[in-house]
């Protein structure tokens, strides 16, 4: 009943909170035959999202579907470099520009991927597109991090060295000093 076309559009262009609220209201109105009246629901809407054998109507939870779409965007964004679509490279640069100020001491060029490195994105940064903002919220919500299982030496050498997820806090403090600047600017060290 609710889904299909709206979910395709959400995948392509996102769904604003006002649209989610409107769809929820229309679904609620239809299911409970309210005809615009203000009535209390006899069964919680969360129950109606459940399967029929669990007492629900198997309604689609629009918010959960939208979050799943953003989770798939995170999955695509975190693919290995040869498998990543072009938009991921653009997203890397946009997210680097939107990094929290304390992480910019290494320069935007060294901020490669917030999920591979330990830096965070400023979610209220000007110029950060809504789709990337939603993607990052979902990524942060589910603590997205690389899980190396049987990582080869080749894969390990592709990991960014600056704000490396395995780096000790003591190392991070030297990123902005003369040694760190020399390693980045003169020797162009970016990867492990």
XYZ file of N, CA and C in Angstrom:
576
model
N 0.830 -1.185 0.000
C 0.000 0.000 0.000
C 0.877 1.253 0.000
N 1.782 1.349 0.954
C 2.665 2.510 1.038
C 4.070 2.018 0.711
N 4.728 2.631 -0.230
C 6.094 2.211 -0.557
C 6.371 2.332 -2.027
N 7.022 1.325 -2.589
C 7.325 1.249 -4.003
C 7.861 2.517 -4.624
N 6.983 3.305 -5.170
C 7.351 4.521 -5.899
C 8.024 5.533 -4.974
N 7.488 5.685 -3.764
C 8.091 6.653 -2.835
C 9.504 6.228 -2.471
N 9.735 4.917 -2.339
C 11.066 4.443 -1.977
C 12.053 4.626 -3.121
N 11.597 4.483 -4.360
C 12.475 4.749 -5.504
C 12.891 6.215 -5.498
N 11.930 7.107 -5.315
C 12.245 8.538 -5.286
C 13.169 8.876 -4.121
N 12.979 8.202 -2.993
C 13.838 8.432 -1.838
C 15.264 8.016 -2.156
N 15.427 6.905 -2.831
C 16.773 6.437 -3.211
C 17.438 7.446 -4.133
N 16.673 8.026 -5.020
C 17.223 8.947 -6.005
C 17.462 10.333 -5.421
N 16.474 10.898 -4.727
C 16.595 12.291 -4.298
C 16.356 12.534 -2.815
N 16.120 11.502 -2.040
C 15.893 11.688 -0.610
C 14.446 12.042 -0.310
N 14.069 11.914 0.955
C 12.703 12.237 1.362
C 12.756 13.208 2.537
N 12.219 14.397 2.354
C 12.239 15.365 3.453
C 11.343 14.910 4.609
N 11.665 15.338 5.827
C 10.860 14.948 6.997
C 9.383 15.305 6.853
N 9.082 16.398 6.160
C 7.675 16.783 5.977
C 6.932 15.737 5.150
N 7.604 15.137 4.163
C 6.977 14.093 3.343
C 6.747 12.834 4.167
N 7.711 12.482 5.011
C 7.560 11.313 5.889
C 6.358 11.520 6.806
N 6.265 12.706 7.391
C 5.151 13.029 8.293
C 3.821 12.949 7.547
N 3.784 13.471 6.322
C 2.566 13.457 5.514
C 2.149 12.025 5.172
N 3.105 11.183 4.787
C 2.799 9.780 4.454
C 2.304 9.044 5.690
N 2.946 9.271 6.827
C 2.498 8.622 8.072
C 1.074 9.040 8.415
N 0.783 10.326 8.244
C -0.553 10.841 8.554
C -1.593 10.220 7.620
N -1.283 10.149 6.323
C -2.220 9.562 5.354
C -2.420 8.076 5.608
N -1.337 7.377 5.950
C -1.442 5.948 6.261
C -2.328 5.749 7.484
N -2.077 6.531 8.514
C -2.862 6.469 9.746
C -4.336 6.757 9.456
N -4.584 7.769 8.646
C -5.941 8.169 8.272
C -6.653 7.040 7.516
N -5.931 6.390 6.601
C -6.524 5.325 5.789
C -6.780 4.062 6.616
N -5.779 3.633 7.362
C -5.882 2.385 8.119
C -6.988 2.450 9.160
N -7.111 3.567 9.839
C -8.099 3.686 10.901
C -9.390 4.350 10.440
N -9.533 4.597 9.150
C -10.739 5.205 8.566
C -11.178 6.438 9.349
N -10.256 7.341 9.557
C -10.545 8.542 10.349
C -11.230 9.631 9.535
N -11.008 9.628 8.244
C -11.585 10.654 7.359
C -11.273 12.064 7.864
N -10.033 12.250 8.315
C -9.601 13.570 8.768
C -9.956 13.902 10.202
N -10.717 13.037 10.879
C -11.096 13.308 12.271
C -9.922 13.012 13.206
N -9.933 13.648 14.349
C -8.902 13.390 15.359
C -9.423 12.327 16.318
N -8.951 11.103 16.132
C -9.344 9.994 17.001
C -8.080 9.296 17.497
N -8.204 8.659 18.647
C -7.095 7.856 19.166
C -7.093 6.507 18.446
N -5.901 6.005 18.138
C -5.793 4.701 17.482
C -6.051 3.586 18.488
N -6.779 2.575 18.051
C -7.061 1.444 18.932
C -5.868 0.494 19.002
N -5.083 0.457 17.945
C -3.882 -0.380 17.897
C -2.712 0.526 17.526
N -1.611 0.375 18.224
C -0.434 1.212 17.950
C 0.068 0.975 16.527
N 0.507 2.034 15.876
C 0.998 1.931 14.501
C 2.212 1.004 14.426
N 3.018 0.953 15.498
C 4.185 0.062 15.535
C 3.750 -1.399 15.437
N 2.593 -1.718 15.999
C 2.062 -3.081 15.914
C 1.663 -3.402 14.483
N 1.114 -2.436 13.779
C 0.680 -2.661 12.399
C 1.855 -2.865 11.445
N 3.046 -2.423 11.829
C 4.231 -2.654 10.998
C 4.675 -4.112 11.053
N 4.250 -4.844 12.070
C 4.657 -6.241 12.233
C 3.977 -7.134 11.199
N 4.512 -8.367 11.063
C 3.929 -9.353 10.148
C 2.522 -9.728 10.596
N 1.743 -10.277 9.651
C 0.356 -10.656 9.952
C 0.281 -11.736 11.020
N 1.247 -12.667 11.013
C 1.221 -13.736 12.015
C 1.573 -13.229 13.420
N 2.049 -11.989 13.514
C 2.363 -11.386 14.814
C 1.345 -10.318 15.189
N 0.211 -10.302 14.491
C -0.867 -9.385 14.826
C -0.842 -8.059 14.096
N 0.033 -7.915 13.131
C 0.132 -6.658 12.393
C -0.499 -6.755 11.018
N -0.321 -5.704 10.232
C -0.824 -5.673 8.852
C 0.315 -5.665 7.836
N 1.543 -5.826 8.327
C 2.725 -5.829 7.471
C 2.868 -4.507 6.703
N 2.503 -3.397 7.361
C 2.672 -2.081 6.744
C 4.152 -1.747 6.651
N 4.508 -0.950 5.667
C 5.899 -0.529 5.541
C 6.174 0.638 6.478
N 7.233 0.505 7.235
C 7.689 1.590 8.102
C 8.567 2.500 7.243
N 8.012 3.616 6.814
C 8.696 4.528 5.895
C 10.025 5.011 6.470
N 10.043 5.360 7.756
C 11.284 5.854 8.360
C 12.364 4.777 8.355
N 11.977 3.531 8.668
C 12.945 2.433 8.659
C 13.440 2.161 7.240
N 12.543 2.240 6.261
C 12.938 2.038 4.856
C 13.906 3.129 4.409
N 13.616 4.370 4.785
C 14.501 5.476 4.416
C 15.877 5.306 5.048
N 15.891 4.851 6.296
C 17.165 4.602 6.973
C 17.921 3.468 6.288
N 17.193 2.442 5.844
C 17.827 1.329 5.128
C 18.430 1.806 3.807
N 17.752 2.717 3.132
C 18.280 3.282 1.885
C 19.584 4.023 2.168
N 19.616 4.793 3.253
C 20.842 5.506 3.615
C 21.939 4.539 4.051
N 21.562 3.432 4.696
C 22.547 2.414 5.079
C 23.169 1.776 3.837
N 22.365 1.578 2.804
C 22.902 1.043 1.545
C 23.838 2.057 0.890
N 23.545 3.329 1.069
C 24.435 4.379 0.551
C 25.775 4.318 1.295
N 25.728 4.078 2.614
C 26.958 3.924 3.403
C 27.735 2.715 2.898
N 27.031 1.628 2.641
C 27.694 0.416 2.147
C 28.406 0.682 0.826
N 27.732 1.379 -0.080
C 28.343 1.706 -1.368
C 29.547 2.615 -1.169
N 29.418 3.577 -0.275
C 30.498 4.532 -0.019
C 31.736 3.846 0.551
N 31.548 2.786 1.318
C 32.672 2.109 1.966
C 33.237 0.945 1.158
N 32.815 0.794 -0.081
C 33.370 -0.262 -0.932
C 34.856 -0.016 -1.184
N 35.615 -1.074 -1.535
C 37.029 -0.883 -1.889
C 37.160 0.030 -3.116
N 38.270 0.777 -3.222
C 38.438 1.762 -4.304
C 38.079 1.302 -5.722
N 38.461 0.103 -6.165
C 38.107 -0.242 -7.557
C 36.604 -0.426 -7.788
N 35.853 -0.693 -6.724
C 34.417 -0.956 -6.862
C 33.548 0.271 -6.586
N 34.160 1.354 -6.124
C 33.393 2.550 -5.744
C 32.919 3.318 -6.970
N 31.654 3.769 -6.963
C 31.178 4.627 -8.055
C 31.821 6.018 -7.968
N 31.678 6.800 -9.021
C 32.301 8.123 -9.112
C 31.838 9.050 -7.993
N 30.568 8.970 -7.617
C 30.048 9.894 -6.610
C 30.790 9.772 -5.283
N 31.375 8.608 -5.006
C 32.096 8.416 -3.740
C 33.336 9.307 -3.658
N 34.028 9.475 -4.774
C 35.207 10.354 -4.796
C 34.799 11.800 -4.560
N 33.685 12.190 -5.149
C 33.172 13.544 -4.921
C 32.745 13.714 -3.463
N 32.097 12.688 -2.924
C 31.653 12.737 -1.529
C 32.847 12.847 -0.583
N 33.957 12.162 -0.907
C 35.161 12.259 -0.076
C 35.599 13.707 0.085
N 35.642 14.437 -1.013
C 36.103 15.836 -0.984
C 35.106 16.732 -0.247
N 33.808 16.508 -0.480
C 32.777 17.313 0.194
C 32.812 17.067 1.703
N 32.950 15.797 2.094
C 32.996 15.458 3.517
C 34.268 16.006 4.169
N 35.385 15.988 3.438
C 36.642 16.535 3.976
C 36.500 18.032 4.243
N 35.801 18.738 3.352
C 35.575 20.176 3.555
C 34.683 20.433 4.767
N 33.825 19.457 5.070
C 32.881 19.608 6.185
C 33.401 18.982 7.477
N 34.682 18.632 7.519
C 35.251 18.007 8.717
C 35.179 18.959 9.902
N 35.053 18.380 11.079
C 35.085 19.164 12.309
C 36.445 19.867 12.365
N 36.453 21.100 12.814
C 37.640 21.968 12.763
C 38.901 21.332 13.363
N 38.769 20.607 14.468
C 39.962 20.066 15.131
C 40.684 19.015 14.280
N 40.016 18.465 13.267
C 40.645 17.468 12.404
C 41.269 18.077 11.153
N 41.059 19.346 10.939
C 41.574 19.988 9.731
C 43.055 20.349 9.831
N 43.705 20.011 10.959
C 45.123 20.324 11.116
C 46.007 19.548 10.137
N 45.487 18.514 9.521
C 46.265 17.753 8.539
C 45.960 18.186 7.107
N 45.011 19.074 6.938
C 44.635 19.529 5.600
C 43.588 18.619 4.976
N 42.796 19.186 4.083
C 41.700 18.431 3.451
C 42.204 17.257 2.626
N 43.370 17.392 2.035
C 43.916 16.336 1.173
C 44.154 15.043 1.958
N 44.542 15.159 3.230
C 44.824 13.984 4.059
C 43.565 13.381 4.672
N 42.457 14.108 4.636
C 41.183 13.579 5.137
C 40.528 12.821 3.987
N 40.718 11.527 3.969
C 40.318 10.716 2.822
C 38.924 10.131 2.973
N 38.649 9.501 4.110
C 37.360 8.844 4.307
C 37.063 8.780 5.805
N 35.970 9.380 6.266
C 35.698 9.408 7.709
C 35.449 8.033 8.327
N 35.087 7.046 7.523
C 34.859 5.712 8.069
C 36.163 4.921 8.165
N 37.140 5.244 7.320
C 38.444 4.584 7.379
C 39.379 5.291 8.354
N 39.081 6.528 8.645
C 39.904 7.321 9.543
C 39.077 7.707 10.772
N 39.728 8.322 11.736
C 39.045 8.654 12.983
C 38.514 10.067 13.064
N 38.282 10.732 11.957
C 37.767 12.107 12.005
C 36.267 12.120 11.779
N 35.649 13.197 12.219
C 34.189 13.317 12.122
C 33.797 14.473 11.222
N 32.588 14.361 10.693
C 32.027 15.386 9.818
C 31.141 16.306 10.651
N 31.265 17.609 10.422
C 30.405 18.600 11.067
C 29.057 18.555 10.347
N 28.056 18.008 11.005
C 26.757 17.795 10.365
C 26.019 19.094 10.055
N 26.434 20.191 10.659
C 25.776 21.466 10.370
C 26.638 22.359 9.474
N 27.631 21.769 8.823
C 28.515 22.542 7.942
C 27.749 23.065 6.733
N 28.068 24.286 6.345
C 27.437 24.879 5.159
C 27.937 24.132 3.925
N 27.040 23.862 3.019
C 27.416 23.194 1.778
C 27.404 21.678 1.849
N 27.078 21.106 2.999
C 26.999 19.646 3.111
C 25.626 19.206 2.614
N 25.572 18.462 1.489
C 24.275 18.051 0.932
C 23.489 17.164 1.899
N 22.178 17.241 1.797
C 21.302 16.497 2.706
C 21.506 14.995 2.596
N 21.734 14.486 1.368
C 21.902 13.039 1.221
C 23.177 12.555 1.923
N 24.255 13.338 1.870
C 25.478 12.957 2.583
C 25.296 13.104 4.090
N 24.537 14.097 4.492
C 24.257 14.301 5.916
C 23.492 13.094 6.469
N 22.462 12.645 5.728
C 21.690 11.473 6.163
C 22.572 10.226 6.182
N 23.420 10.079 5.154
C 24.320 8.932 5.079
C 25.250 8.906 6.295
N 25.816 10.046 6.637
C 26.737 10.110 7.769
C 26.007 9.857 9.091
N 24.781 10.352 9.235
C 24.010 10.103 10.462
C 23.800 8.609 10.661
N 23.433 7.913 9.583
C 23.220 6.466 9.674
C 24.543 5.761 9.962
N 25.609 6.183 9.293
C 26.929 5.595 9.530
C 27.379 5.760 10.973
N 27.167 6.948 11.533
C 27.531 7.196 12.927
C 26.612 6.434 13.880
N 25.334 6.361 13.536
C 24.370 5.666 14.399
C 24.759 4.201 14.589
N 25.207 3.561 13.516
C 25.552 2.141 13.571
C 27.053 1.904 13.705
N 27.807 2.950 14.069
C 29.248 2.852 14.336
C 29.997 2.152 13.200
N 29.823 2.645 11.995
C 30.455 2.054 10.818
C 31.968 2.212 10.903
N 32.668 1.107 10.845
C 34.129 1.060 10.865
C 34.579 -0.139 10.042
N 35.795 -0.099 9.493
C 36.282 -1.271 8.758
C 36.571 -2.425 9.720
N 36.261 -3.620 9.283
C 36.549 -4.815 10.059
C 37.449 -5.704 9.214
N 38.764 -5.601 9.407
C 39.679 -6.369 8.556
C 39.697 -7.845 8.935
N 39.177 -8.654 8.059
C 39.200 -10.098 8.251
C 40.065 -10.664 7.130
N 41.208 -11.166 7.486
C 42.123 -11.708 6.486
C 42.629 -10.644 5.523
N 42.910 -9.446 6.043
C 43.383 -8.355 5.190
C 44.784 -8.662 4.678
N 44.969 -8.502 3.390
C 46.277 -8.728 2.781
C 47.154 -7.498 2.984
N 48.448 -7.668 2.722
C 49.379 -6.541 2.858
C 48.999 -5.422 1.889
N 48.529 -5.793 0.709
C 48.124 -4.812 -0.304
C 46.960 -3.946 0.206
N 45.994 -4.587 0.849
C 44.838 -3.858 1.396
C 45.282 -2.957 2.547
N 46.146 -3.476 3.414
C 46.615 -2.675 4.551
C 47.379 -1.440 4.088
N 48.109 -1.552 2.984
C 48.882 -0.417 2.470
C 47.997 0.646 1.827
N 46.735 0.330 1.591
C 45.796 1.305 1.025
C 45.074 2.109 2.106
N 45.331 1.784 3.377
C 44.693 2.509 4.483
C 45.357 3.870 4.674
N 44.560 4.922 4.862
C 45.129 6.248 5.120
C 45.873 6.267 6.460
N 47.017 6.920 6.492
C 47.819 6.941 7.721
C 47.362 8.021 8.699
N 46.864 9.142 8.184
C 46.464 10.248 9.054
C 45.085 9.969 9.644
N 44.977 10.093 10.961
C 43.761 9.748 11.716
C 43.348 8.299 11.450
N 44.345 7.433 11.335
C 44.124 5.995 11.141
C 43.284 5.478 12.306
N 42.337 4.592 12.017
C 41.432 4.110 13.072
C 42.173 3.372 14.182
N 43.346 2.815 13.885
C 44.111 2.093 14.895
C 45.175 2.931 15.578
N 45.273 4.215 15.237
C 46.314 5.082 15.806
C 46.024 5.405 17.268
N 47.086 5.506 18.034
C 46.954 5.888 19.443
C 46.766 7.396 19.535
N 46.093 7.848 20.560
C 45.815 9.277 20.748
C 47.102 10.093 20.819
N 48.164 9.500 21.339
C 49.453 10.179 21.446
C 49.979 10.575 20.057
N 49.777 9.715 19.066
C 50.236 10.002 17.700
C 49.464 11.145 17.068
N 48.179 11.204 17.340
C 47.324 12.228 16.738
C 47.805 13.624 17.101
N 48.374 13.778 18.294
C 48.820 15.101 18.736
C 49.977 15.644 17.911
N 50.736 14.795 17.218
C 51.870 15.280 16.421
C 51.517 15.510 14.955
N 50.271 15.270 14.587
C 49.879 15.436 13.183
C 50.058 16.865 12.687
N 49.816 17.847 13.550
C 49.868 19.245 13.135
C 51.213 19.912 13.362
N 52.179 19.208 13.988
C 53.476 19.839 14.234
C 54.373 19.757 12.997
N 55.606 20.238 13.122
C 56.503 20.312 11.958
C 56.795 18.935 11.366
N 56.899 17.893 12.208
C 57.139 16.550 11.703
C 55.974 16.087 10.828
N 54.758 16.257 11.326
C 53.579 15.842 10.570
C 53.436 16.597 9.264
N 53.664 17.901 9.305
C 53.579 18.726 8.090
C 54.626 18.268 7.083
N 55.846 17.994 7.542
C 56.923 17.530 6.661
C 56.545 16.205 5.998
N 55.995 15.274 6.786
C 55.622 13.969 6.236
C 54.544 14.097 5.159
N 53.601 15.009 5.386
C 52.500 15.186 4.427
C 52.898 16.014 3.225
N 53.509 17.166 3.478
C 53.760 18.134 2.408
C 55.018 17.822 1.598
N 56.109 17.481 2.275
C 57.379 17.243 1.576
C 57.446 15.817 1.037
N 57.169 14.841 1.907
C 57.301 13.436 1.517
C 56.015 12.846 0.941
N 54.928 13.594 1.020
C 53.619 13.191 0.487
C 53.163 11.820 0.987
N 53.362 11.575 2.269
C 52.935 10.310 2.870
C 51.451 10.419 3.203
N 50.658 9.568 2.591
C 49.213 9.571 2.819
C 48.701 8.203 3.270
N 49.400 7.155 2.890
C 48.925 5.801 3.175
C 49.947 5.039 4.004
N 49.487 4.002 4.677
C 50.340 3.189 5.551
C 51.488 2.590 4.763
